[in-house]
């Protein structure tokens, strides 16, 4: 490990030294954009316009600090033009653009288009989508989509994304998505992440970045890609915020509430959000299993009605201090607390060949749990010169603990009377915590004819999970169960990367990078006295090419290699009883999965997307079902499939039917193939499936706004399982009153109660089918009141016209 540390340090020092050799071949035009109050103006369009005929020479977009840098190798007489929503256009005096020149424009002041307004909110019928070479940005702020919705809702309506009933996020037909908030990873399990995002109001979100194939700057973790949620922040002195309250009813009443506050004074800016979310549902689950016994087929018909309640309290607070116009430091704290309870009554009818009477198995699983999560971040950002050199560093600490206890009571009898009743109980206590510490530094430097990015990162993880099981037979005393297990997991990852982006010609730009990650993993089952270790070093290349065929047509090619490491819990050799017939167990031999990904994205007029992608994954994670015909039980666990392949096509077609009626439409076609040896049998399963989504945003008379979303998923396979097609329709309506301060939102989900999942597993000796419905049909009501005090507030969208933006890329 010392050798690896030295290697990364040497590489970083070498690259840092090289970065000082900035080239002079191309001209560099730089500056900083401020409003009339001296505040920075982010995401403004900056263009060099030819004096002779007014054509676009080159351009850029200002960053979050209002800084911009235009690079060009052209010779032309030009003027600098700046445009941004809410501001009057700015034009500079004409000057001669020559290769190799360096021109510092200094601080440029742009004037408000309108002053004296307490708040100006720009709203459109559909969310604006900005397409960049390495990501797609969905602007949520100021759209109908943000009102009365949660972060999980708007993620599920973004390009290529589907969120299933468990809250698991799928991107382009693949799981394994990494979710970040303001460029910082959340480090949560899929279930915890879903509850976390359900507690976050969409109105607090500025935009969502969907990164199908991340560059070397991102962790190699996450085979399906990255979703980065950017929250709103204040850019002018004063105070603004909102308060919301409401609830949802789907057979259960579940209240929601929250408050958001942003304060900026001079060099200090702070924000805080406190949100409470209560989620409840009834999971109607029917399972039919057939077991082959000596006399014939034994049939199990199981009916479960699972009531689930989750309560989540989430706090997010941040403070930032501008040391000067080029350097800032910040602190971010997140804290959450959650409680959940589940009751699972289940009745199973068992018929056995040769036995006239039916056997009945009655069970009741009562589970209670809860926990908390704390996240802290220290951040530094610095602009080291006027040419665009930036240095950032982050130090993160995460601690999470959770505990649960459950009591599974079972009764078995044969025939109509219960004279032969047999009963038993199983008690489960599960305590888990993990600590994660990460540190990273990133450098961005203009070099030669492009920009060099390089950085280092280290993460140190420790997880401790104690599972204690005990049994009681016929109301006897509880005795320890051999399935109990105490498991400690340690993971250390050191990473370094280098990436370079530039232009081959005026129409052809590129980005290429290489990331190296060293992993040292140790899993220790104290109960079994079993230690499993993994140590490996991997390289993860990435490449992007953007071809601007014309102003209205561009093609983006990208390719990369990714890794997904097993969840800490999955490596624990635990055995968990879902009900008497079904158990789940961990797999300490689970290996990381690796995926090679390629994508070609055609973008027409900055709005229409036609994407072709291919991904091949080795040692892919997949849920495996195994059946014990003698005991007539089913066990599930996660194992490595030898290989999976995914080919996909995606079309994004926005249509503005009327000025007041806009639509966003998506068609996605996926080809999946799963190949793996499972026990004594070989699985080779393939299918082509499709997903269709149409979203309609309509501005109605008297300030009402309507949103309708329809979605259909065709039949698909997932490992051993086959899932039937299903679809659903959601709708919402909003109205603002009191000079746009108070918003009333009503959202209906699964209006026609069609989000029913039917699936089966028919492989080797397994013959199982199930039907599930999670009371998705419901209505949500939200009141949101906005307030502000101080200087004139301007809640701008984060960009101008998407077509103009793409011409500047």
mmCIF file with all atom_site columns, N, CA and C in Angstrom, residues 583-623:
data_model
loop_
_atom_site.group_PDB
_atom_site.id
_atom_site.type_symbol
_atom_site.label_atom_id
_atom_site.label_alt_id
_atom_site.label_comp_id
_atom_site.label_asym_id
_atom_site.label_entity_id
_atom_site.label_seq_id
_atom_site.pdbx_PDB_ins_code
_atom_site.Cartn_x
_atom_site.Cartn_y
_atom_site.Cartn_z
_atom_site.occupancy
_atom_site.B_iso_or_equiv
_atom_site.pdbx_formal_charge
_atom_site.auth_seq_id
_atom_site.auth_comp_id
_atom_site.auth_asym_id
_atom_site.auth_atom_id
_atom_site.pdbx_PDB_model_num
ATOM 1   N N  . UNK A 1 583 ? -36.170 -17.683 2.722   1.00 0.00 ? 583 UNK A N  1
ATOM 2   C CA . UNK A 1 583 ? -35.046 -17.094 3.443   1.00 0.00 ? 583 UNK A CA 1
ATOM 3   C C  . UNK A 1 583 ? -34.155 -16.341 2.468   1.00 0.00 ? 583 UNK A C  1
ATOM 4   N N  . UNK A 1 584 ? -33.451 -15.368 3.002   1.00 0.00 ? 584 UNK A N  1
ATOM 5   C CA . UNK A 1 584 ? -32.453 -14.628 2.245   1.00 0.00 ? 584 UNK A CA 1
ATOM 6   C C  . UNK A 1 584 ? -31.119 -14.793 2.950   1.00 0.00 ? 584 UNK A C  1
ATOM 7   N N  . UNK A 1 585 ? -30.056 -14.974 2.184   1.00 0.00 ? 585 UNK A N  1
ATOM 8   C CA . UNK A 1 585 ? -28.746 -15.122 2.814   1.00 0.00 ? 585 UNK A CA 1
ATOM 9   C C  . UNK A 1 585 ? -27.701 -14.302 2.073   1.00 0.00 ? 585 UNK A C  1
ATOM 10  N N  . UNK A 1 586 ? -26.632 -13.986 2.788   1.00 0.00 ? 586 UNK A N  1
ATOM 11  C CA . UNK A 1 586 ? -25.539 -13.230 2.201   1.00 0.00 ? 586 UNK A CA 1
ATOM 12  C C  . UNK A 1 586 ? -24.541 -14.138 1.507   1.00 0.00 ? 586 UNK A C  1
ATOM 13  N N  . UNK A 1 587 ? -23.611 -13.502 0.817   1.00 0.00 ? 587 UNK A N  1
ATOM 14  C CA . UNK A 1 587 ? -22.628 -14.248 0.041   1.00 0.00 ? 587 UNK A CA 1
ATOM 15  C C  . UNK A 1 587 ? -21.249 -13.629 0.234   1.00 0.00 ? 587 UNK A C  1
ATOM 16  N N  . UNK A 1 588 ? -20.424 -14.177 1.152   1.00 0.00 ? 588 UNK A N  1
ATOM 17  C CA . UNK A 1 588 ? -19.105 -13.590 1.396   1.00 0.00 ? 588 UNK A CA 1
ATOM 18  C C  . UNK A 1 588 ? -18.145 -13.733 0.221   1.00 0.00 ? 588 UNK A C  1
ATOM 19  N N  . UNK A 1 589 ? -18.480 -14.568 -0.748  1.00 0.00 ? 589 UNK A N  1
ATOM 20  C CA . UNK A 1 589 ? -17.612 -14.768 -1.912  1.00 0.00 ? 589 UNK A CA 1
ATOM 21  C C  . UNK A 1 589 ? -17.999 -13.893 -3.098  1.00 0.00 ? 589 UNK A C  1
ATOM 22  N N  . UNK A 1 590 ? -18.904 -12.961 -2.889  1.00 0.00 ? 590 UNK A N  1
ATOM 23  C CA . UNK A 1 590 ? -19.354 -12.082 -3.967  1.00 0.00 ? 590 UNK A CA 1
ATOM 24  C C  . UNK A 1 590 ? -18.198 -11.193 -4.424  1.00 0.00 ? 590 UNK A C  1
ATOM 25  N N  . UNK A 1 591 ? -17.971 -11.153 -5.731  1.00 0.00 ? 591 UNK A N  1
ATOM 26  C CA . UNK A 1 591 ? -16.891 -10.367 -6.314  1.00 0.00 ? 591 UNK A CA 1
ATOM 27  C C  . UNK A 1 591 ? -17.446 -9.092  -6.948  1.00 0.00 ? 591 UNK A C  1
ATOM 28  N N  . UNK A 1 592 ? -16.608 -8.081  -7.181  1.00 0.00 ? 592 UNK A N  1
ATOM 29  C CA . UNK A 1 592 ? -17.077 -6.876  -7.881  1.00 0.00 ? 592 UNK A CA 1
ATOM 30  C C  . UNK A 1 592 ? -17.485 -7.218  -9.307  1.00 0.00 ? 592 UNK A C  1
ATOM 31  N N  . UNK A 1 593 ? -18.400 -6.417  -9.847  1.00 0.00 ? 593 UNK A N  1
ATOM 32  C CA . UNK A 1 593 ? -18.768 -6.577  -11.249 1.00 0.00 ? 593 UNK A CA 1
ATOM 33  C C  . UNK A 1 593 ? -18.120 -5.466  -12.073 1.00 0.00 ? 593 UNK A C  1
ATOM 34  N N  . UNK A 1 594 ? -17.735 -5.799  -13.308 1.00 0.00 ? 594 UNK A N  1
ATOM 35  C CA . UNK A 1 594 ? -17.077 -4.847  -14.196 1.00 0.00 ? 594 UNK A CA 1
ATOM 36  C C  . UNK A 1 594 ? -17.903 -4.721  -15.473 1.00 0.00 ? 594 UNK A C  1
ATOM 37  N N  . UNK A 1 595 ? -18.025 -3.496  -15.957 1.00 0.00 ? 595 UNK A N  1
ATOM 38  C CA . UNK A 1 595 ? -18.798 -3.281  -17.178 1.00 0.00 ? 595 UNK A CA 1
ATOM 39  C C  . UNK A 1 595 ? -18.022 -2.400  -18.143 1.00 0.00 ? 595 UNK A C  1
ATOM 40  N N  . UNK A 1 596 ? -18.096 -2.749  -19.408 1.00 0.00 ? 596 UNK A N  1
ATOM 41  C CA . UNK A 1 596 ? -17.565 -1.936  -20.497 1.00 0.00 ? 596 UNK A CA 1
ATOM 42  C C  . UNK A 1 596 ? -18.753 -1.340  -21.245 1.00 0.00 ? 596 UNK A C  1
ATOM 43  N N  . UNK A 1 597 ? -18.767 -0.019  -21.376 1.00 0.00 ? 597 UNK A N  1
ATOM 44  C CA . UNK A 1 597 ? -19.945 0.681   -21.887 1.00 0.00 ? 597 UNK A CA 1
ATOM 45  C C  . UNK A 1 597 ? -19.582 1.552   -23.087 1.00 0.00 ? 597 UNK A C  1
ATOM 46  N N  . UNK A 1 598 ? -20.477 1.574   -24.053 1.00 0.00 ? 598 UNK A N  1
ATOM 47  C CA . UNK A 1 598 ? -20.313 2.430   -25.229 1.00 0.00 ? 598 UNK A CA 1
ATOM 48  C C  . UNK A 1 598 ? -21.654 3.078   -25.551 1.00 0.00 ? 598 UNK A C  1
ATOM 49  N N  . UNK A 1 599 ? -21.616 4.343   -25.981 1.00 0.00 ? 599 UNK A N  1
ATOM 50  C CA . UNK A 1 599 ? -22.850 5.054   -26.306 1.00 0.00 ? 599 UNK A CA 1
ATOM 51  C C  . UNK A 1 599 ? -22.596 6.037   -27.443 1.00 0.00 ? 599 UNK A C  1
ATOM 52  N N  . UNK A 1 600 ? -23.557 6.120   -28.355 1.00 0.00 ? 600 UNK A N  1
ATOM 53  C CA . UNK A 1 600 ? -23.528 7.107   -29.432 1.00 0.00 ? 600 UNK A CA 1
ATOM 54  C C  . UNK A 1 600 ? -24.846 7.883   -29.382 1.00 0.00 ? 600 UNK A C  1
ATOM 55  N N  . UNK A 1 601 ? -24.759 9.192   -29.175 1.00 0.00 ? 601 UNK A N  1
ATOM 56  C CA . UNK A 1 601 ? -25.932 10.034  -28.970 1.00 0.00 ? 601 UNK A CA 1
ATOM 57  C C  . UNK A 1 601 ? -26.039 11.059  -30.092 1.00 0.00 ? 601 UNK A C  1
ATOM 58  N N  . UNK A 1 602 ? -27.137 10.980  -30.841 1.00 0.00 ? 602 UNK A N  1
ATOM 59  C CA . UNK A 1 602 ? -27.409 11.959  -31.897 1.00 0.00 ? 602 UNK A CA 1
ATOM 60  C C  . UNK A 1 602 ? -28.335 13.030  -31.324 1.00 0.00 ? 602 UNK A C  1
ATOM 61  N N  . UNK A 1 603 ? -27.936 14.291  -31.439 1.00 0.00 ? 603 UNK A N  1
ATOM 62  C CA . UNK A 1 603 ? -28.698 15.410  -30.881 1.00 0.00 ? 603 UNK A CA 1
ATOM 63  C C  . UNK A 1 603 ? -29.072 16.354  -32.014 1.00 0.00 ? 603 UNK A C  1
ATOM 64  N N  . UNK A 1 604 ? -30.363 16.576  -32.190 1.00 0.00 ? 604 UNK A N  1
ATOM 65  C CA . UNK A 1 604 ? -30.860 17.419  -33.268 1.00 0.00 ? 604 UNK A CA 1
ATOM 66  C C  . UNK A 1 604 ? -31.536 18.648  -32.673 1.00 0.00 ? 604 UNK A C  1
ATOM 67  N N  . UNK A 1 605 ? -31.080 19.813  -33.104 1.00 0.00 ? 605 UNK A N  1
ATOM 68  C CA . UNK A 1 605 ? -31.618 21.109  -32.655 1.00 0.00 ? 605 UNK A CA 1
ATOM 69  C C  . UNK A 1 605 ? -31.578 21.252  -31.138 1.00 0.00 ? 605 UNK A C  1
ATOM 70  N N  . UNK A 1 606 ? -30.612 20.607  -30.509 1.00 0.00 ? 606 UNK A N  1
ATOM 71  C CA . UNK A 1 606 ? -30.425 20.745  -29.071 1.00 0.00 ? 606 UNK A CA 1
ATOM 72  C C  . UNK A 1 606 ? -31.545 20.176  -28.239 1.00 0.00 ? 606 UNK A C  1
ATOM 73  N N  . UNK A 1 607 ? -32.474 19.438  -28.838 1.00 0.00 ? 607 UNK A N  1
ATOM 74  C CA . UNK A 1 607 ? -33.637 18.973  -28.086 1.00 0.00 ? 607 UNK A CA 1
ATOM 75  C C  . UNK A 1 607 ? -33.974 17.516  -28.343 1.00 0.00 ? 607 UNK A C  1
ATOM 76  N N  . UNK A 1 608 ? -33.799 17.060  -29.574 1.00 0.00 ? 608 UNK A N  1
ATOM 77  C CA . UNK A 1 608 ? -34.174 15.691  -29.925 1.00 0.00 ? 608 UNK A CA 1
ATOM 78  C C  . UNK A 1 608 ? -32.950 14.789  -29.783 1.00 0.00 ? 608 UNK A C  1
ATOM 79  N N  . UNK A 1 609 ? -33.124 13.694  -29.057 1.00 0.00 ? 609 UNK A N  1
ATOM 80  C CA . UNK A 1 609 ? -32.028 12.768  -28.828 1.00 0.00 ? 609 UNK A CA 1
ATOM 81  C C  . UNK A 1 609 ? -32.377 11.383  -29.368 1.00 0.00 ? 609 UNK A C  1
ATOM 82  N N  . UNK A 1 610 ? -31.396 10.776  -30.052 1.00 0.00 ? 610 UNK A N  1
ATOM 83  C CA . UNK A 1 610 ? -31.520 9.397   -30.511 1.00 0.00 ? 610 UNK A CA 1
ATOM 84  C C  . UNK A 1 610 ? -30.216 8.698   -30.138 1.00 0.00 ? 610 UNK A C  1
ATOM 85  N N  . UNK A 1 611 ? -30.320 7.784   -29.183 1.00 0.00 ? 611 UNK A N  1
ATOM 86  C CA . UNK A 1 611 ? -29.133 7.215   -28.557 1.00 0.00 ? 611 UNK A CA 1
ATOM 87  C C  . UNK A 1 611 ? -29.077 5.710   -28.750 1.00 0.00 ? 611 UNK A C  1
ATOM 88  N N  . UNK A 1 612 ? -27.889 5.226   -29.091 1.00 0.00 ? 612 UNK A N  1
ATOM 89  C CA . UNK A 1 612 ? -27.629 3.792   -29.184 1.00 0.00 ? 612 UNK A CA 1
ATOM 90  C C  . UNK A 1 612 ? -26.519 3.464   -28.192 1.00 0.00 ? 612 UNK A C  1
ATOM 91  N N  . UNK A 1 613 ? -26.735 2.435   -27.369 1.00 0.00 ? 613 UNK A N  1
ATOM 92  C CA . UNK A 1 613 ? -25.748 2.073   -26.363 1.00 0.00 ? 613 UNK A CA 1
ATOM 93  C C  . UNK A 1 613 ? -25.555 0.569   -26.255 1.00 0.00 ? 613 UNK A C  1
ATOM 94  N N  . UNK A 1 614 ? -24.390 0.185   -25.757 1.00 0.00 ? 614 UNK A N  1
ATOM 95  C CA . UNK A 1 614 ? -24.098 -1.233  -25.545 1.00 0.00 ? 614 UNK A CA 1
ATOM 96  C C  . UNK A 1 614 ? -23.259 -1.359  -24.282 1.00 0.00 ? 614 UNK A C  1
ATOM 97  N N  . UNK A 1 615 ? -23.577 -2.371  -23.477 1.00 0.00 ? 615 UNK A N  1
ATOM 98  C CA . UNK A 1 615 ? -22.848 -2.611  -22.232 1.00 0.00 ? 615 UNK A CA 1
ATOM 99  C C  . UNK A 1 615 ? -22.661 -4.114  -22.051 1.00 0.00 ? 615 UNK A C  1
ATOM 100 N N  . UNK A 1 616 ? -21.469 -4.497  -21.653 1.00 0.00 ? 616 UNK A N  1
ATOM 101 C CA . UNK A 1 616 ? -21.168 -5.896  -21.360 1.00 0.00 ? 616 UNK A CA 1
ATOM 102 C C  . UNK A 1 616 ? -20.577 -5.961  -19.953 1.00 0.00 ? 616 UNK A C  1
ATOM 103 N N  . UNK A 1 617 ? -21.202 -6.767  -19.097 1.00 0.00 ? 617 UNK A N  1
ATOM 104 C CA . UNK A 1 617 ? -20.813 -6.832  -17.686 1.00 0.00 ? 617 UNK A CA 1
ATOM 105 C C  . UNK A 1 617 ? -20.370 -8.245  -17.345 1.00 0.00 ? 617 UNK A C  1
ATOM 106 N N  . UNK A 1 618 ? -19.210 -8.354  -16.717 1.00 0.00 ? 618 UNK A N  1
ATOM 107 C CA . UNK A 1 618 ? -18.726 -9.635  -16.222 1.00 0.00 ? 618 UNK A CA 1
ATOM 108 C C  . UNK A 1 618 ? -18.905 -9.682  -14.702 1.00 0.00 ? 618 UNK A C  1
ATOM 109 N N  . UNK A 1 619 ? -19.155 -10.884 -14.185 1.00 0.00 ? 619 UNK A N  1
ATOM 110 C CA . UNK A 1 619 ? -19.418 -11.090 -12.752 1.00 0.00 ? 619 UNK A CA 1
ATOM 111 C C  . UNK A 1 619 ? -20.565 -10.194 -12.284 1.00 0.00 ? 619 UNK A C  1
ATOM 112 N N  . UNK A 1 620 ? -21.614 -10.093 -13.121 1.00 0.00 ? 620 UNK A N  1
ATOM 113 C CA . UNK A 1 620 ? -22.735 -9.198  -12.825 1.00 0.00 ? 620 UNK A CA 1
ATOM 114 C C  . UNK A 1 620 ? -23.517 -9.680  -11.607 1.00 0.00 ? 620 UNK A C  1
ATOM 115 N N  . UNK A 1 621 ? -23.917 -8.733  -10.738 1.00 0.00 ? 621 UNK A N  1
ATOM 116 C CA . UNK A 1 621 ? -24.749 -9.061  -9.583  1.00 0.00 ? 621 UNK A CA 1
ATOM 117 C C  . UNK A 1 621 ? -26.150 -9.445  -10.060 1.00 0.00 ? 621 UNK A C  1
ATOM 118 N N  . UNK A 1 622 ? -26.683 -10.510 -9.521  1.00 0.00 ? 622 UNK A N  1
ATOM 119 C CA . UNK A 1 622 ? -28.026 -10.924 -9.888  1.00 0.00 ? 622 UNK A CA 1
ATOM 120 C C  . UNK A 1 622 ? -28.615 -11.745 -8.746  1.00 0.00 ? 622 UNK A C  1
ATOM 121 N N  . UNK A 1 623 ? -29.901 -11.505 -8.472  1.00 0.00 ? 623 UNK A N  1
ATOM 122 C CA . UNK A 1 623 ? -30.575 -12.278 -7.446  1.00 0.00 ? 623 UNK A CA 1
ATOM 123 C C  . UNK A 1 623 ? -30.842 -13.681 -7.972  1.00 0.00 ? 623 UNK A C  1
#
